[in-house]
PDB file of C-alpha atoms in Angstrom:
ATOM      1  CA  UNK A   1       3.729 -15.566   0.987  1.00 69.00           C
ATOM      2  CA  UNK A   2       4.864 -18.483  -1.155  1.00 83.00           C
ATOM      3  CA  UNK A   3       6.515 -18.051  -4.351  1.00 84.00           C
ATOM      4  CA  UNK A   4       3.778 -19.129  -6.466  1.00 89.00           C
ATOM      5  CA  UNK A   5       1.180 -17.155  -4.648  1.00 92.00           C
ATOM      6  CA  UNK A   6       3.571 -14.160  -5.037  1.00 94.00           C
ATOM      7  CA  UNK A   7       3.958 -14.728  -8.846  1.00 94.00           C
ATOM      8  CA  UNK A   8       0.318 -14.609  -9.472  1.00 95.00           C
ATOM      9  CA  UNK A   9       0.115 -11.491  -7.327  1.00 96.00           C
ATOM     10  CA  UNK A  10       3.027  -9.746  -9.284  1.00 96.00           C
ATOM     11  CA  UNK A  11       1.298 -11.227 -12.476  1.00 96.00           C
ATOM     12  CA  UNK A  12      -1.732  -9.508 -11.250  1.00 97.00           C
ATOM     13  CA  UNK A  13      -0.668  -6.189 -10.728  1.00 97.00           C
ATOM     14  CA  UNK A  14       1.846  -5.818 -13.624  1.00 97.00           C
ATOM     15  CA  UNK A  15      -1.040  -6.700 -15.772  1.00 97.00           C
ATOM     16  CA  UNK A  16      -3.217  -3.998 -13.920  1.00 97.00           C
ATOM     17  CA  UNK A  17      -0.533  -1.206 -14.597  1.00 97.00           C
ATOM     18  CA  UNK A  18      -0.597  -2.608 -18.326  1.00 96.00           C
ATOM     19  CA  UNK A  19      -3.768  -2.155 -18.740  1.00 96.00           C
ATOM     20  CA  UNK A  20      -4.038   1.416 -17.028  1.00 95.00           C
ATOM     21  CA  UNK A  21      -1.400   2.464 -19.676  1.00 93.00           C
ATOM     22  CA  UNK A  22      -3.146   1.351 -22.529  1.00 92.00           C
ATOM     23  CA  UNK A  23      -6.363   2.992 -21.224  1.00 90.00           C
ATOM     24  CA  UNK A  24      -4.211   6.354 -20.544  1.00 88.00           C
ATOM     25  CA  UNK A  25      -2.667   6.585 -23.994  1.00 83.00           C
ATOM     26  CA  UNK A  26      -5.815   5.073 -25.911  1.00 80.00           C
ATOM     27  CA  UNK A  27      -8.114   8.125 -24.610  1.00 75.00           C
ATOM     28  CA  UNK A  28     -10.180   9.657 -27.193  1.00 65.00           C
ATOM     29  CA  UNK A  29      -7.385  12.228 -28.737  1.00 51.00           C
ATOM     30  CA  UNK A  30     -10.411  14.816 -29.894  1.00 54.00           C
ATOM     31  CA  UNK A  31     -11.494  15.177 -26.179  1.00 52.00           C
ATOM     32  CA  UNK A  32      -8.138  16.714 -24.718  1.00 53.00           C
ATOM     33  CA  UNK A  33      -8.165  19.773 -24.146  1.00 52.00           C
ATOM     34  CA  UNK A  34      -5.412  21.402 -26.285  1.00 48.00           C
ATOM     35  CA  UNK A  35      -3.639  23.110 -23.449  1.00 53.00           C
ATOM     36  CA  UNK A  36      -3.463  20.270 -21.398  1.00 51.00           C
ATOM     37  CA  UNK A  37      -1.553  17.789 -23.960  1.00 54.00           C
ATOM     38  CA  UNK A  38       1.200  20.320 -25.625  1.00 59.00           C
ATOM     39  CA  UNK A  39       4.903  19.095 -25.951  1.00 73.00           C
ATOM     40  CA  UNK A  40       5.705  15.955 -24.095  1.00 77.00           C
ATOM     41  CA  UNK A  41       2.388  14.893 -23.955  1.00 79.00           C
ATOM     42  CA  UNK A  42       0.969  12.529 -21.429  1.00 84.00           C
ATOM     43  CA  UNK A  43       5.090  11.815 -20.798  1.00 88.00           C
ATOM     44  CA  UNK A  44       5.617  15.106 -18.511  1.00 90.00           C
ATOM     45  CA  UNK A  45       3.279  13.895 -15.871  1.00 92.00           C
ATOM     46  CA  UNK A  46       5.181  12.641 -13.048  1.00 95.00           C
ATOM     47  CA  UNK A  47       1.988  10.273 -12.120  1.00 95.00           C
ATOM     48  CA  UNK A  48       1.869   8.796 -15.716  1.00 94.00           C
ATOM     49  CA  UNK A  49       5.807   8.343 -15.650  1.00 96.00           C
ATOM     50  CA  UNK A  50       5.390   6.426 -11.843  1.00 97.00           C
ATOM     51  CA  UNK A  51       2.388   4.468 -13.789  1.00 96.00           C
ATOM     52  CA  UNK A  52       5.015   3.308 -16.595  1.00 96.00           C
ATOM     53  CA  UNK A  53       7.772   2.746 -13.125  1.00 97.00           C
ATOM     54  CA  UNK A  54       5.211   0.893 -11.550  1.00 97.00           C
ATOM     55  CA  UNK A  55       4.750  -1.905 -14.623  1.00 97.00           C
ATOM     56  CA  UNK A  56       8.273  -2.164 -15.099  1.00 97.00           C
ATOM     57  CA  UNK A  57       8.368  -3.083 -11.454  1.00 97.00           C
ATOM     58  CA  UNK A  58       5.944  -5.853 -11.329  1.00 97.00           C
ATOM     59  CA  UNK A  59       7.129  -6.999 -14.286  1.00 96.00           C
ATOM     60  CA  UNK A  60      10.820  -7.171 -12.843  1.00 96.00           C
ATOM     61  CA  UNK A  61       9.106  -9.130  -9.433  1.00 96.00           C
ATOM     62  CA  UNK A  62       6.702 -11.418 -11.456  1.00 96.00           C
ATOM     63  CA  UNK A  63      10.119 -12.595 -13.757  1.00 94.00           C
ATOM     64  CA  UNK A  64      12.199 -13.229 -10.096  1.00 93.00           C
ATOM     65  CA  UNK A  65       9.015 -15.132  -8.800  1.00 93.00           C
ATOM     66  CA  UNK A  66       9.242 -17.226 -12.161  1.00 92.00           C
ATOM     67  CA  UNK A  67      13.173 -17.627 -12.113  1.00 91.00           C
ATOM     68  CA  UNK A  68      12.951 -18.515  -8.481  1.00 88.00           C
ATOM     69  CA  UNK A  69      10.010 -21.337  -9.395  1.00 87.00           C
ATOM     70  CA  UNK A  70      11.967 -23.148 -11.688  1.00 86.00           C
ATOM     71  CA  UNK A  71      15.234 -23.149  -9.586  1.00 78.00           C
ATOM     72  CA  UNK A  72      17.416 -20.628 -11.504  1.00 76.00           C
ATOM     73  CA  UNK A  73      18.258 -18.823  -8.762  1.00 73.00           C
ATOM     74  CA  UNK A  74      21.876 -17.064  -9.930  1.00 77.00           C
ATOM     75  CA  UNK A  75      19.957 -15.381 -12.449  1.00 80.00           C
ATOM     76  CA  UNK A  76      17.348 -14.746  -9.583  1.00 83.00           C
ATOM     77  CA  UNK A  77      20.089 -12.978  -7.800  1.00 89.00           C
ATOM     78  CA  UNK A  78      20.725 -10.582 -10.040  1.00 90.00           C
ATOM     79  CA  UNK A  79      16.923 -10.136 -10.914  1.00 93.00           C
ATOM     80  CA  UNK A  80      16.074  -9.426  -7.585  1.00 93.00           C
ATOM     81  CA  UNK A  81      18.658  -7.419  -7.070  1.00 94.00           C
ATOM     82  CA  UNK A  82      17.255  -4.783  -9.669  1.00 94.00           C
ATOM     83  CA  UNK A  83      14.038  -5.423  -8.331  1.00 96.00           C
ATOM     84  CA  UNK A  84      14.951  -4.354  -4.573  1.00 96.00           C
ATOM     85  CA  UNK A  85      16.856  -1.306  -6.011  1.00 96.00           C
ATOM     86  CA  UNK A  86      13.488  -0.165  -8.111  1.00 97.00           C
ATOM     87  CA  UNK A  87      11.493  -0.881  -5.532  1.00 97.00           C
ATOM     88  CA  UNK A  88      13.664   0.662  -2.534  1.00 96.00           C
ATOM     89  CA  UNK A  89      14.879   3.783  -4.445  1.00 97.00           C
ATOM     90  CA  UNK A  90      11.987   4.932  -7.154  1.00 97.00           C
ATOM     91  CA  UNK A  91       8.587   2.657  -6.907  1.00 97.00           C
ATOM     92  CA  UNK A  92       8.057   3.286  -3.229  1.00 97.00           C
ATOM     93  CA  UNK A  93       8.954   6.429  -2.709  1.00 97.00           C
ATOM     94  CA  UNK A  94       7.521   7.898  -5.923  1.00 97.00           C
ATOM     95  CA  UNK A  95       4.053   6.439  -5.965  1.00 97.00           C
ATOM     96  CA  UNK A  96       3.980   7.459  -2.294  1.00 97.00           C
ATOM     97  CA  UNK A  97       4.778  11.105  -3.151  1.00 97.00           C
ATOM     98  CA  UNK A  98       2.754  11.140  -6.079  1.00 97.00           C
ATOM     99  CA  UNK A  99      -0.338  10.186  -4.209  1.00 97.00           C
ATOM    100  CA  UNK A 100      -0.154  12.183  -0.768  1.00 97.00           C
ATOM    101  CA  UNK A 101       0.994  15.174  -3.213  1.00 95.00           C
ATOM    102  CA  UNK A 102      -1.457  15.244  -6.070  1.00 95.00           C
ATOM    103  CA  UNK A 103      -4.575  14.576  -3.088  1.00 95.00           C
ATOM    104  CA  UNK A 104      -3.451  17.751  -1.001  1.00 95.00           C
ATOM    105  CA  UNK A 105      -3.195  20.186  -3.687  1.00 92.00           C
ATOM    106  CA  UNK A 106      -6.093  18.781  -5.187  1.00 93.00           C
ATOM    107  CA  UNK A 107      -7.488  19.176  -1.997  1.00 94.00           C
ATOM    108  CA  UNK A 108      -6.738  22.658  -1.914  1.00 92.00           C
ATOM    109  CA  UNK A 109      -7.128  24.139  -5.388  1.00 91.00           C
ATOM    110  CA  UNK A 110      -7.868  21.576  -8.045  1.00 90.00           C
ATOM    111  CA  UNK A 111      -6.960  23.492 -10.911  1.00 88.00           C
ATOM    112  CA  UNK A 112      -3.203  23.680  -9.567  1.00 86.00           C
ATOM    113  CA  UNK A 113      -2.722  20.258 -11.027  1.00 87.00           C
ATOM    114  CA  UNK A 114      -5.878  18.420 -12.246  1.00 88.00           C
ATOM    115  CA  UNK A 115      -7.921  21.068 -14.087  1.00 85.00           C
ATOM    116  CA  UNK A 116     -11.884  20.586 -13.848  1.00 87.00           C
ATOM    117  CA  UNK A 117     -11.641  20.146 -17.569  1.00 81.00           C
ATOM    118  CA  UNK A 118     -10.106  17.006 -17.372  1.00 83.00           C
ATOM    119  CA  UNK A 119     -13.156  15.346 -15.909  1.00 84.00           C
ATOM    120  CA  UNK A 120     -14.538  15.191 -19.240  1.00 82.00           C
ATOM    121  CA  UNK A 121     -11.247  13.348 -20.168  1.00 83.00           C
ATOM    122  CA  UNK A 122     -10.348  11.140 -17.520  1.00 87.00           C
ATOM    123  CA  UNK A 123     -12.402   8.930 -15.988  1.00 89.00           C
ATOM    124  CA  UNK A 124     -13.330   8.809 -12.215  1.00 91.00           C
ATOM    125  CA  UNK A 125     -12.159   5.638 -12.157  1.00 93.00           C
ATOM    126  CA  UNK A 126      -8.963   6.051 -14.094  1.00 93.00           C
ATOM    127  CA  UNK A 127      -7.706   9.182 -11.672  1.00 93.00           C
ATOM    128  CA  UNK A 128      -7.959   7.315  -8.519  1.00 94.00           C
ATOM    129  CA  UNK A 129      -5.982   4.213 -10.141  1.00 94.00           C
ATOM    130  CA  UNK A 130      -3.207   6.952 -11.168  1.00 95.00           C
ATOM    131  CA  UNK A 131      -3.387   8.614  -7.952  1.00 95.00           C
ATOM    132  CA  UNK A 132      -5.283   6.773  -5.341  1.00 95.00           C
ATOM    133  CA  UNK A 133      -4.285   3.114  -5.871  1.00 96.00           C
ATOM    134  CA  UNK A 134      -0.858   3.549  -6.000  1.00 97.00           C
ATOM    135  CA  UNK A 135      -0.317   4.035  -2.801  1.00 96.00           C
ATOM    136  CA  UNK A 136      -1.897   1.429  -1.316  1.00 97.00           C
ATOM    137  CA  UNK A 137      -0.450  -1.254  -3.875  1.00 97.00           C
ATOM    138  CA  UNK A 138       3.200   0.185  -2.437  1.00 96.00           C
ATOM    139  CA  UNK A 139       2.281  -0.526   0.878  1.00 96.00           C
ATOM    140  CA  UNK A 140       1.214  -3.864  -0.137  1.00 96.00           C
ATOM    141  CA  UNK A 141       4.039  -4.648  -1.632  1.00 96.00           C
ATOM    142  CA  UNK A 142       6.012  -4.535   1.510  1.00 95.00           C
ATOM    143  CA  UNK A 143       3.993  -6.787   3.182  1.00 94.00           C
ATOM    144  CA  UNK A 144       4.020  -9.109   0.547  1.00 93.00           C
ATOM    145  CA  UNK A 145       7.763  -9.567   0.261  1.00 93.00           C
ATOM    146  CA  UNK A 146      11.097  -8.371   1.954  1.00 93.00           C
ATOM    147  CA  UNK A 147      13.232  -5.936   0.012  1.00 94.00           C
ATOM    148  CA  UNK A 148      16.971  -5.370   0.464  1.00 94.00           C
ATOM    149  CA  UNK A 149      17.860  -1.889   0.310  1.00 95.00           C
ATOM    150  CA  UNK A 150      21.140  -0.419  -0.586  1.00 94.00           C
ATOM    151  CA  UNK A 151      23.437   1.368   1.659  1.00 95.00           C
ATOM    152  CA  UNK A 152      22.167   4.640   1.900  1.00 94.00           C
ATOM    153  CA  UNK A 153      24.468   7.032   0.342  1.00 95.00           C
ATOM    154  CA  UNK A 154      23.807   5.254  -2.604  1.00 95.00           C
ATOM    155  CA  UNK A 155      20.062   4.731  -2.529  1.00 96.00           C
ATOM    156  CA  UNK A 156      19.667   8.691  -2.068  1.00 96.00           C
ATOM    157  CA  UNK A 157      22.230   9.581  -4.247  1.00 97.00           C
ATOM    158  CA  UNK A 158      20.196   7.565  -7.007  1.00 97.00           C
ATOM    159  CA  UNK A 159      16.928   9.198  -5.697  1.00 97.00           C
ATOM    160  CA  UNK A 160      18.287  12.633  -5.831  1.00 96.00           C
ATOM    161  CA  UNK A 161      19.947  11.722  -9.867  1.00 97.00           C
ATOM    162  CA  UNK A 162      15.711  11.051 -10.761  1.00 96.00           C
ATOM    163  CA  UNK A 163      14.731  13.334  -9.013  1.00 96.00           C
ATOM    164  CA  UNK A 164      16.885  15.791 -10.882  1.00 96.00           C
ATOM    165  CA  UNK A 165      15.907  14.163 -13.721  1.00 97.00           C
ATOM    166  CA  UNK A 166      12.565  14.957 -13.778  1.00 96.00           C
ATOM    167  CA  UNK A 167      12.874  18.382 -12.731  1.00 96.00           C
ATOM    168  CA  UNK A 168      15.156  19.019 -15.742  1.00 96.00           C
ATOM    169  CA  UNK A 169      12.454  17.636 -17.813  1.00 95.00           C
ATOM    170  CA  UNK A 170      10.363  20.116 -16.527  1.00 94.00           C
ATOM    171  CA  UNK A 171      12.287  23.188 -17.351  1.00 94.00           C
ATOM    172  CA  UNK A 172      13.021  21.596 -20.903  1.00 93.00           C
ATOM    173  CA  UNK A 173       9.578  21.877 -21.401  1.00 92.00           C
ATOM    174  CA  UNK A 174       9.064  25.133 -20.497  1.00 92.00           C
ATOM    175  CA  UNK A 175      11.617  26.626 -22.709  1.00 91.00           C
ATOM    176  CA  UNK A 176      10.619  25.018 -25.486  1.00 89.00           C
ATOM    177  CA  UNK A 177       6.815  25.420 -25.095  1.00 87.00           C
ATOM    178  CA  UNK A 178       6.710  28.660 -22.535  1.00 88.00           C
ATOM    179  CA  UNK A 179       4.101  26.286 -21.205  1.00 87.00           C
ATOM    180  CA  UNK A 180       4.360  24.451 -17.169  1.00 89.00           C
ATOM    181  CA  UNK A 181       3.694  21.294 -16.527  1.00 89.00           C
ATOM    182  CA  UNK A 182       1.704  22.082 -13.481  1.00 89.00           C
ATOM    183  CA  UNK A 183      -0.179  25.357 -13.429  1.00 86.00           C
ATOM    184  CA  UNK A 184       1.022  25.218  -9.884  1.00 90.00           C
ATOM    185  CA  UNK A 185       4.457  26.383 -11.079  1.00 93.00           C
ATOM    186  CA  UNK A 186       3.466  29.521 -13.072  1.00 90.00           C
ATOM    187  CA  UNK A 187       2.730  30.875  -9.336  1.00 90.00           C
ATOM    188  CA  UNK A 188       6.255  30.701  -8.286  1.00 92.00           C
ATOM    189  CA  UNK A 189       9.215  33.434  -8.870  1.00 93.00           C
ATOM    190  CA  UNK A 190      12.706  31.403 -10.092  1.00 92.00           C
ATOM    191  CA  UNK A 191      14.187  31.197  -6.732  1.00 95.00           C
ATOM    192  CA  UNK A 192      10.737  30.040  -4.970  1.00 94.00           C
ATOM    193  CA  UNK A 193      10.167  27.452  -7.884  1.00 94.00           C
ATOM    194  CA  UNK A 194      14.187  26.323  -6.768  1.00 95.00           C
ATOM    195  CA  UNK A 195      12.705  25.829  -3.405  1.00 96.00           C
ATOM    196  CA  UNK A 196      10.158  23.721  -4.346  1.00 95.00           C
ATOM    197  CA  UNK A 197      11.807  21.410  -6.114  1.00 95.00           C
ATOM    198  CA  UNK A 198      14.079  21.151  -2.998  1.00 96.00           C
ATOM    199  CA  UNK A 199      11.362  20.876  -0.601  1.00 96.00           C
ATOM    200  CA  UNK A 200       9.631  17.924  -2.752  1.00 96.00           C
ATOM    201  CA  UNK A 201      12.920  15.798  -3.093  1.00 96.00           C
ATOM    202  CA  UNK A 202      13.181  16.652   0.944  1.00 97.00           C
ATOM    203  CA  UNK A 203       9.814  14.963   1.035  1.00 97.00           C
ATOM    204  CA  UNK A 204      10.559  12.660  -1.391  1.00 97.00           C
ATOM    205  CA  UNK A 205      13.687  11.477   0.732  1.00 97.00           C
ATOM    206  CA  UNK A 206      10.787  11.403   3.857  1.00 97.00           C
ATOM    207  CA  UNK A 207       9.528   8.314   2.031  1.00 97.00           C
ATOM    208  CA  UNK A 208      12.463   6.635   0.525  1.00 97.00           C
ATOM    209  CA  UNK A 209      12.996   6.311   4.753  1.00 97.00           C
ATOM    210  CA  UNK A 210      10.139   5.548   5.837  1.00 97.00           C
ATOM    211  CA  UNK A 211       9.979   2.666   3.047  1.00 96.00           C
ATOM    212  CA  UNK A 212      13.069   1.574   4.490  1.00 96.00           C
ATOM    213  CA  UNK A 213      11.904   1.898   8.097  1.00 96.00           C
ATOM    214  CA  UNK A 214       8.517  -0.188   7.527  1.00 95.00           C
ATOM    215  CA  UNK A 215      10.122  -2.991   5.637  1.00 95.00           C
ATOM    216  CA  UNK A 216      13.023  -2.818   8.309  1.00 94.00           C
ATOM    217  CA  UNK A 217       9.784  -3.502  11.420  1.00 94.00           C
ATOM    218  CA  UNK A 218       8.060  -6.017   9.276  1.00 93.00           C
ATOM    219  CA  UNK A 219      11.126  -8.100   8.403  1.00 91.00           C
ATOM    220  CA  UNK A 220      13.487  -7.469  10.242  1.00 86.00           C
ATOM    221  CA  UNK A 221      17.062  -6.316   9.136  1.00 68.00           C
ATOM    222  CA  UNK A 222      18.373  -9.068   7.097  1.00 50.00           C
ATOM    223  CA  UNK A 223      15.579 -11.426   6.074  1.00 48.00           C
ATOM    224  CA  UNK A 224      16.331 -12.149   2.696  1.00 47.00           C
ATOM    225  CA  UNK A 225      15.378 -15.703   1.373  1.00 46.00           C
ATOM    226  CA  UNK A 226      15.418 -17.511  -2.314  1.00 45.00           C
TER     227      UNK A 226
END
């Protein structure tokens, strides 16, 4: 894809992720339901955290484009080298968890992550661009442009540090509010709750290599171009 077709496609999307955060955080507040939106609000939702990734990603690619259009490539370099490392380490492999995950337990028992209340709150429309589109837009994003990834102890190491992250998050939360995130997790005694964390960073690490395996086919091992 040429640069300035790529820039207007990051420019695109970055503005698309803008505009799903404002609609998140500008829903009517008197139409939550209280139990949903306790401590942390919106911020303990892994899909509205990958939302907030994802537009700090394309916003990251649409400035490289631009540097790379007007011929500063050394700060290019170092651009795009945060950009790969989002991309290859957290934007991938997160909004591709996020949206095979949320679909099959939603898929199973709805009100183990998206209670039926919420469809009073969040719009069709709105759900499948948190959950749905994601994925799709990931994909795209390979085929749009080659991505270096780092050497893999360090890419997983990273992946398992957010991943840790998040979980501790989690557990904040419920000490302070007594309250899960998910209503999945109330289902789970302490040492089955350890195990799924550390099956979902197992799946989680799934994706970070497959990521690296499909932009590997499309473009080879070391096509990297300014």
């Amino acid at each position: 894809m040429e640069i300035s077709a790529l820039a207007a496609y990051h420019c695109l999307v970055f503005a698309w992720y803008f505009f799903v955060l404002y609609s998140l955080t500008h829903l009517r507040t008197e139409e939550r339901p209280s139990e949903v939106f306790l401590y942390g609000g919106q911020w303990k939702y892994l899909t509205v955290l990958n939302l907030l990734l994802q537009a700090v990603f394309y916003g990251v690619s649409f400035l490289a484009d631009v540097l790379r259009l007007i011929k500063k490539l050394r700060c290019a370099k170092c651009v795009i080298s945060s950009r790969d490392l989002l991309f290859s380490v957290l934007a991938f492999p997160v909004s591709t968890f996020v949206s095979i995950s949320f679909w099959t337990l939603y898929t199973y028992n709805r009100e183990l992550v998206y209670p039926k209340s919420l469809d009073g709150v969040i719009p069709s429309w709105l759900n499948h661009t948190m959950h749905t589109a994601v994925l799709p837009l990931a994909l795209l994003e390979i085929l749009a442009t080659p991505h270096r990834y780092p050497a893999k102890k360090k890419g997983l190491f990273l992946l398992g540090c957010a991943s840790f992250l998040y979980d501790s998050w989690v557990l904040w939360i419920y000490f302070v509010t007594g309250e899960w995130v998910y209503p999945l997790f109330a289902s789970f005694s302490p040492a089955g709750l350890g195990a799924f964390f550390i099956s979902s960073l197992a799946i989680v690490v799934c994706f970070y290599n497959f990521g690296e395996f499909l932009n590997r086919m499309i473009w080879g091992q070391s096509k990297f171009c300014f």
